[in-house]
Tab-separated table of C-alpha atoms and ligand atoms in Angstrom:
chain	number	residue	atom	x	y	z
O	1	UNK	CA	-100.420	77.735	79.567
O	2	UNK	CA	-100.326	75.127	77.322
O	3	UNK	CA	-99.095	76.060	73.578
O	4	UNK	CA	-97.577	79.066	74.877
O	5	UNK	CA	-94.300	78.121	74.188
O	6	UNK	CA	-93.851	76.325	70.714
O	7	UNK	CA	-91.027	74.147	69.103
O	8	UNK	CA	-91.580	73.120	65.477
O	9	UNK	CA	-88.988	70.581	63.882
O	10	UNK	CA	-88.839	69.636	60.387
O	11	UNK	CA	-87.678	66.150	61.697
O	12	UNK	CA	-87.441	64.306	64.661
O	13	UNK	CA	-86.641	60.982	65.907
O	14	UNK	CA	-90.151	61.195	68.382
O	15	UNK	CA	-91.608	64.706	69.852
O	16	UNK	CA	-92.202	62.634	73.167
O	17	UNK	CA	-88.785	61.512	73.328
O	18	UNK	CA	-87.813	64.913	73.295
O	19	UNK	CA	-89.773	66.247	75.839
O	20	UNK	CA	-88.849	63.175	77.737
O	21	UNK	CA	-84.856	64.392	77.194
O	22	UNK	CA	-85.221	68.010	77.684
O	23	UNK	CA	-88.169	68.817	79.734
O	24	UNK	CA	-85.719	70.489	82.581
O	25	UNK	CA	-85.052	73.226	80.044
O	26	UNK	CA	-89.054	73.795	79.255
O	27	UNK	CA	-91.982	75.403	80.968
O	28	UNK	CA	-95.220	73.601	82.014
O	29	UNK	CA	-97.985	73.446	78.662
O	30	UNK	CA	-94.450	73.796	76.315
O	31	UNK	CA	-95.536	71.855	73.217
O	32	UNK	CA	-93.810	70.030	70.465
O	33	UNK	CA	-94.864	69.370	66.672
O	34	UNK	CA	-92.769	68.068	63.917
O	35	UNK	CA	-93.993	67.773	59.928
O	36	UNK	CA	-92.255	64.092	60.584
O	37	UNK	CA	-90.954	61.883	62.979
O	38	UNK	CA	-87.987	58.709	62.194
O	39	UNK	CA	-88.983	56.906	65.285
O	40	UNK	CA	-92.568	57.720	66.398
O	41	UNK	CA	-93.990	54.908	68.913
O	42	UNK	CA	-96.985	54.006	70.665
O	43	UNK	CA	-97.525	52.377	73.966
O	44	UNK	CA	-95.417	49.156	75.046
O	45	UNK	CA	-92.698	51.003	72.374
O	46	UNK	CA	-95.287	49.974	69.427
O	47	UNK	CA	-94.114	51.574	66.109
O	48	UNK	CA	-96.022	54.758	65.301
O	49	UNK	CA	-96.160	55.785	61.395
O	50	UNK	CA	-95.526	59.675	61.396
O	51	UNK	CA	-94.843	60.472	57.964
O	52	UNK	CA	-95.206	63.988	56.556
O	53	UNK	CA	-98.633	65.595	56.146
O	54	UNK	CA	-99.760	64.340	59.919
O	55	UNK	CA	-100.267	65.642	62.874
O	56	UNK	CA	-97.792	64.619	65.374
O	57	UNK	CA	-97.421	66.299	68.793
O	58	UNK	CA	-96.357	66.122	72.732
O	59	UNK	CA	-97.030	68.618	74.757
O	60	UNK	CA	-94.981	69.074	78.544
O	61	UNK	CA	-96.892	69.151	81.740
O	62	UNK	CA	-94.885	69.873	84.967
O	63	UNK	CA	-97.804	69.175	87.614
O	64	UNK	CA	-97.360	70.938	90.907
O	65	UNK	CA	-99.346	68.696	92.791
O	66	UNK	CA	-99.761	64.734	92.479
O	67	UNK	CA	-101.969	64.107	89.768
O	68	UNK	CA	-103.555	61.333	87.780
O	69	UNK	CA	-101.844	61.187	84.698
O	70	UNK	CA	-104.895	59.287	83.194
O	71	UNK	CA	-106.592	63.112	83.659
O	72	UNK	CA	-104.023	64.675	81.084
O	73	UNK	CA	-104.420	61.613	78.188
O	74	UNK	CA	-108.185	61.998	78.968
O	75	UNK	CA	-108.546	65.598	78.505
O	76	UNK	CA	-106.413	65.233	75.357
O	77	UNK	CA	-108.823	62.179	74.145
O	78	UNK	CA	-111.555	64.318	74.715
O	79	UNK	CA	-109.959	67.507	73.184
O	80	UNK	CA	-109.184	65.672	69.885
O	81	UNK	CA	-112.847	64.285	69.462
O	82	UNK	CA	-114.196	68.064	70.278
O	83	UNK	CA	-111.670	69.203	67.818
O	84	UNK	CA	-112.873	66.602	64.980
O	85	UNK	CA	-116.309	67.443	65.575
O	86	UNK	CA	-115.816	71.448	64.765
O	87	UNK	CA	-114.508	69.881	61.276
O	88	UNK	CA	-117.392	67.827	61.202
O	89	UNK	CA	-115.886	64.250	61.687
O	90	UNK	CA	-118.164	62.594	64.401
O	91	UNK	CA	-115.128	60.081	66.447
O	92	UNK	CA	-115.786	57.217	68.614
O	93	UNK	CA	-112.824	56.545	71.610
O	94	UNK	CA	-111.968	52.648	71.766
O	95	UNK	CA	-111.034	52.522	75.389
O	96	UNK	CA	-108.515	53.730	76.491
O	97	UNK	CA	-107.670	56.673	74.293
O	98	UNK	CA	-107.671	55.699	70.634
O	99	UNK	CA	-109.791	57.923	67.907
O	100	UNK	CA	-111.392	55.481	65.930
O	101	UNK	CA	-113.887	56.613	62.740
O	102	UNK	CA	-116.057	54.092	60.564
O	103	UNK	CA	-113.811	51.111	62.583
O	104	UNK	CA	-110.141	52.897	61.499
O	105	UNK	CA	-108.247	54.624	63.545
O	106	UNK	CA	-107.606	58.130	62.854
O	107	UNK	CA	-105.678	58.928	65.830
O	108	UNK	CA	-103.347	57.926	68.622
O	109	UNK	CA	-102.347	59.323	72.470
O	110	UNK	CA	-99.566	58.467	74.517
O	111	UNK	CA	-98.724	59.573	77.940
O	112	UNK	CA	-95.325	59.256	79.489
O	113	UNK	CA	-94.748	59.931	83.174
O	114	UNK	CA	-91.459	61.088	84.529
O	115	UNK	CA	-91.594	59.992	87.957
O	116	UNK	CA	-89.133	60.659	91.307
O	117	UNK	CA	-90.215	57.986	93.301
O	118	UNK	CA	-93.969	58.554	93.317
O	119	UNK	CA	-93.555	61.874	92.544
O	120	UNK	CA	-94.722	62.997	88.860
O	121	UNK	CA	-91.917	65.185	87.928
O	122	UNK	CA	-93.247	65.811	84.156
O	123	UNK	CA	-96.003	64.434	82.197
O	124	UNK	CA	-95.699	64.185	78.448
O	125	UNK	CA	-98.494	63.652	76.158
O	126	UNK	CA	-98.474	62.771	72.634
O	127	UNK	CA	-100.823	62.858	69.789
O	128	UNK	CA	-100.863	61.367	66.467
O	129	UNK	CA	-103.704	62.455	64.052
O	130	UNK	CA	-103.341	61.015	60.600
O	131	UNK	CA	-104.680	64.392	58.340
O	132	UNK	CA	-103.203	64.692	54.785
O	133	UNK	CA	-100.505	61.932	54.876
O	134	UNK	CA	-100.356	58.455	53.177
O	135	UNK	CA	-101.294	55.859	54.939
O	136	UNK	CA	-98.905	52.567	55.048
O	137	UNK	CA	-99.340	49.991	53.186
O	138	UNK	CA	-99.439	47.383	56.381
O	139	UNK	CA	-102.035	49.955	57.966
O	140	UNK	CA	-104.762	50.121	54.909
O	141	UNK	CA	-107.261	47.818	56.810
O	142	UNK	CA	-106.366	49.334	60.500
O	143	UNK	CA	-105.931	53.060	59.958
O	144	UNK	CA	-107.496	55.934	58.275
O	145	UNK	CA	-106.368	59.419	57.524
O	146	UNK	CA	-109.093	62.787	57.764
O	147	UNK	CA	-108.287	63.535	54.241
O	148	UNK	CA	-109.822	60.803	53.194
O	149	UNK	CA	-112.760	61.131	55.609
O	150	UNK	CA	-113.448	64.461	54.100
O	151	UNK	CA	-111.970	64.697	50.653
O	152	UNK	CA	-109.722	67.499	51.182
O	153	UNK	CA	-106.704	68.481	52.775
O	154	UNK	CA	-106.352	70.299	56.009
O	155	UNK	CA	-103.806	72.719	57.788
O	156	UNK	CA	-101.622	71.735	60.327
O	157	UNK	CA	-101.475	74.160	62.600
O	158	UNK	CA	-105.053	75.232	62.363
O	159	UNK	CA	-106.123	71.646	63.474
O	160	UNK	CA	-103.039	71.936	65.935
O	161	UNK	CA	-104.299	75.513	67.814
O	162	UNK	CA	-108.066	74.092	67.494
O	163	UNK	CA	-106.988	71.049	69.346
O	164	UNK	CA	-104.542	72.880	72.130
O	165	UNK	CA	-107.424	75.453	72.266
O	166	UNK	CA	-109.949	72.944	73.581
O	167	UNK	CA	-106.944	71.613	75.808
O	168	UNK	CA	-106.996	74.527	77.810
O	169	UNK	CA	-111.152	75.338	78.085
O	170	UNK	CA	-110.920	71.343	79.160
O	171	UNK	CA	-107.965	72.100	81.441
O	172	UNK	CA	-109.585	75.139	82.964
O	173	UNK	CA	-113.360	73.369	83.678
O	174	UNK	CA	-112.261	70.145	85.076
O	175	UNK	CA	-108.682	70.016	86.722
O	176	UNK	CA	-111.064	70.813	90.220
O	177	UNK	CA	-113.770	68.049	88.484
O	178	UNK	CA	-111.854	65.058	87.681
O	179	UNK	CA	-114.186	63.443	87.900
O	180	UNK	CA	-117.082	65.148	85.615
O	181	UNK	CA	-113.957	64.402	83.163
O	182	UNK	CA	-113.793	61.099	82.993
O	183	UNK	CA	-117.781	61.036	82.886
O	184	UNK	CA	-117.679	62.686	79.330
O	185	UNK	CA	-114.726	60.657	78.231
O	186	UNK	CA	-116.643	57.577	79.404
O	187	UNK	CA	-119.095	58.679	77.322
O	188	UNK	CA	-117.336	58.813	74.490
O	189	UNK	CA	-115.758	55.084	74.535
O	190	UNK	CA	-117.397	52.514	71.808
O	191	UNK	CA	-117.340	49.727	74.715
O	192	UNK	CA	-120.234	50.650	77.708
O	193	UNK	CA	-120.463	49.169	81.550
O	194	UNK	CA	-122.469	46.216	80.532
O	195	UNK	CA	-121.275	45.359	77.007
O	196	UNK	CA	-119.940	42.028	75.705
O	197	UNK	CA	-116.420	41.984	74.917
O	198	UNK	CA	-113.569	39.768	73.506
O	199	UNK	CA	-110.514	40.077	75.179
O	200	UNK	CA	-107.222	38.230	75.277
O	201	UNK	CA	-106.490	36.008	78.354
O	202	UNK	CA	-102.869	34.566	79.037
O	203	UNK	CA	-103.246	35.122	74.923
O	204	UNK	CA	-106.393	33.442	74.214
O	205	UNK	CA	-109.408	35.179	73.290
O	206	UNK	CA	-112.370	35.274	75.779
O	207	UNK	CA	-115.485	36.697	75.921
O	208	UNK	CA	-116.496	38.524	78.891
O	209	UNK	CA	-118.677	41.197	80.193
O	210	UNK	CA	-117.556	44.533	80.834
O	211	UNK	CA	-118.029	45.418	84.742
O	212	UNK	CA	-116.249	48.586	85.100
O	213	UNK	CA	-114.540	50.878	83.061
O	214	UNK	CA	-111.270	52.479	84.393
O	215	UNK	CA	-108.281	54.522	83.312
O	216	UNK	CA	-105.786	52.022	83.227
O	217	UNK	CA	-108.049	48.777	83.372
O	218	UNK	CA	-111.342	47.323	82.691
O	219	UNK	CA	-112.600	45.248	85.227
O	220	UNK	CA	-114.171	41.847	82.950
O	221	UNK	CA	-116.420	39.113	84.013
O	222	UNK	CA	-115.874	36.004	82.492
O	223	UNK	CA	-117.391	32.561	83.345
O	224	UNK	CA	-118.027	33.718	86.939
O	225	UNK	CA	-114.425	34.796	87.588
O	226	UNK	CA	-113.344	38.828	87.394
O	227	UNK	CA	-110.690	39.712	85.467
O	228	UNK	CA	-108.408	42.765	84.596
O	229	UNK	CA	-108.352	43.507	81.189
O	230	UNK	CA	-105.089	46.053	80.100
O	231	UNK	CA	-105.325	46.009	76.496
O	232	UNK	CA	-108.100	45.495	73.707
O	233	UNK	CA	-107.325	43.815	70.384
O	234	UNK	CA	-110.535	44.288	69.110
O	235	UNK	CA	-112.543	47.824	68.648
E	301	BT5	C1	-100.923	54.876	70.153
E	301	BT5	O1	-100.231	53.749	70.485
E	301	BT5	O2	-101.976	54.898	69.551
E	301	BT5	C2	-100.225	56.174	70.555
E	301	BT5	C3	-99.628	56.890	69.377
E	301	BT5	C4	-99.011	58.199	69.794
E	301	BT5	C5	-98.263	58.849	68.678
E	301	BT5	C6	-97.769	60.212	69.052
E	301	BT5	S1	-97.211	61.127	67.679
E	301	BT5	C7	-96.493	62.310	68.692
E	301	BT5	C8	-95.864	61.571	69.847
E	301	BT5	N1	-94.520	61.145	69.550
E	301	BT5	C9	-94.404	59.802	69.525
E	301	BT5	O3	-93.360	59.164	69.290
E	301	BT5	N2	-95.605	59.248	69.812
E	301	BT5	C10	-96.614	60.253	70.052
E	301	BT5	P1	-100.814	52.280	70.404
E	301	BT5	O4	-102.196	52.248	70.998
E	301	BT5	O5	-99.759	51.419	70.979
E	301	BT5	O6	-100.984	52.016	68.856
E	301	BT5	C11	-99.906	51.616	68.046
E	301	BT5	C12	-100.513	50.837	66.888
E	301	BT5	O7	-101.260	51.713	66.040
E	301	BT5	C13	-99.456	50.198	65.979
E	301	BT5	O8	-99.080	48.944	66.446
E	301	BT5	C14	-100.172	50.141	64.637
E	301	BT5	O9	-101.009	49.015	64.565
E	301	BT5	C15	-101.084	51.364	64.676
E	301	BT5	N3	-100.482	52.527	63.998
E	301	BT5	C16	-99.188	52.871	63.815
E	301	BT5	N4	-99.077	54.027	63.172
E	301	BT5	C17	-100.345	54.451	62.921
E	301	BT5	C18	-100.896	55.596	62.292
E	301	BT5	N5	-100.149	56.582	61.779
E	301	BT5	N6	-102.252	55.668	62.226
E	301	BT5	C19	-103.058	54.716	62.729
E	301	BT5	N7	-102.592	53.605	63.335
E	301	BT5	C20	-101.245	53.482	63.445
């Protein structure tokens, strides 16, 4: 079950990298948390500001059958926006999974797949929710912590067990309704089926219009030609 089994660290280099190095030694739903971490990242190794007074977590999945690890970072994007809610912070998702409030982002998820040939061996997903810390200088414009959304300060763990305890009602509704899933996270996402978007082509930016939205791509029409987009740069 997930957040049955707890680890706390004062400080860590990166809570996924250490579910990534010990997952052997840890049950399925085993989670993670430290009060700071020296070398948090994001996706494509992306440097991820964790200093103390956030939320930063990974929690270890150790699927029995094949699954989509898109389901896991989706039920985790969708878990964090319930969570937010309850607190009374309404969150948008900018596709694919980051928590994004009044055009900041608030929070981050990254999924790491540990893979024997096609075989998912252990899934590890991490989340980032900025909550009572500072906010880096080089990040003022981009990001946004929920202290300052709501003028006060919040407990850790409280937000931590309210998150993991949506987790598991998500786990338990949809892992035999993928599908219905990824309807409500779809519903969630700032950018629609439909909408105008800018995206970055071979590095130049192109507008294009979105065709479908998918876990790992959005499918972009642009001048008459259809193109896979992998990465936004703009909300
Ligand atoms: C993410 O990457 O948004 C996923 C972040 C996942 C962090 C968690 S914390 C627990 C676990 N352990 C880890 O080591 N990681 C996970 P990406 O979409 O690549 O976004 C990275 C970008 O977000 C950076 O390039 C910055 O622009 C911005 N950023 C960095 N730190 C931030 C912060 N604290 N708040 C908001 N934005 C930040």
């Amino acid at each position: 079950m997930i957040g049955e089994r707890l680890i706390t660290f004062d400080e860590i280099p990166s809570t996924n990298l250490y579910l990534k190095e010990n997952y052997e030694r840890f049950p399925d739903g085993t989670v993670v948390v430290a009060l700071t971490q020296i070398m948090g990242y994001g996706r494509e190794g992306r440097r991820w500001y964790s200093p103390r007074g956030g939320l930063w977590f990974s929690v270890l999945f150790k699927p029995r059958q094949s699954v989509d690890p898109h389901f896991y970072t989706k039920l985790f994007a969708v878990a964090v926006l319930r969570a937010l809610e309850r607190l009374g912070v309404r969150a948008d998702l900018k596709w694919p999974n980051d928590v994004y409030v009044h055009g900041k982002k608030l929070a981050g998820i990254l999924a790491e797949g540990i893979f024997e040939g096609r075989k998912v061996k252990a899934l590890i997903v991490g989340v980032g929710v900025n909550v009572n810390n500072e906010i880096p200088k080089e990040l003022a414009e981009k990001a946004i912590s929920l202290k300052v959304l709501t003028s006060k300060e919040w407990e850790l763990m409280t937000l931590l067990r309210l998150i993991l305890r949506y987790a598991r009602s998500l786990l338990r509704k949809y892992s035999k309704k993928k599908e219905a899933l990824t309807r409500v996270w779809k519903g969630m996402l700032m950018q629609k089926e439909g909408d105008e978007i800018l995206f970055l082509d071979e590095g130049k930016e192109k507008w294009g219009r979105i065709v479908k939205i998918a876990s790992d791509h959005l499918l972009v029409e642009s001048n008459g030609e259809l193109k896979k987009v992998c990465s936004l740069s703009l909300p």
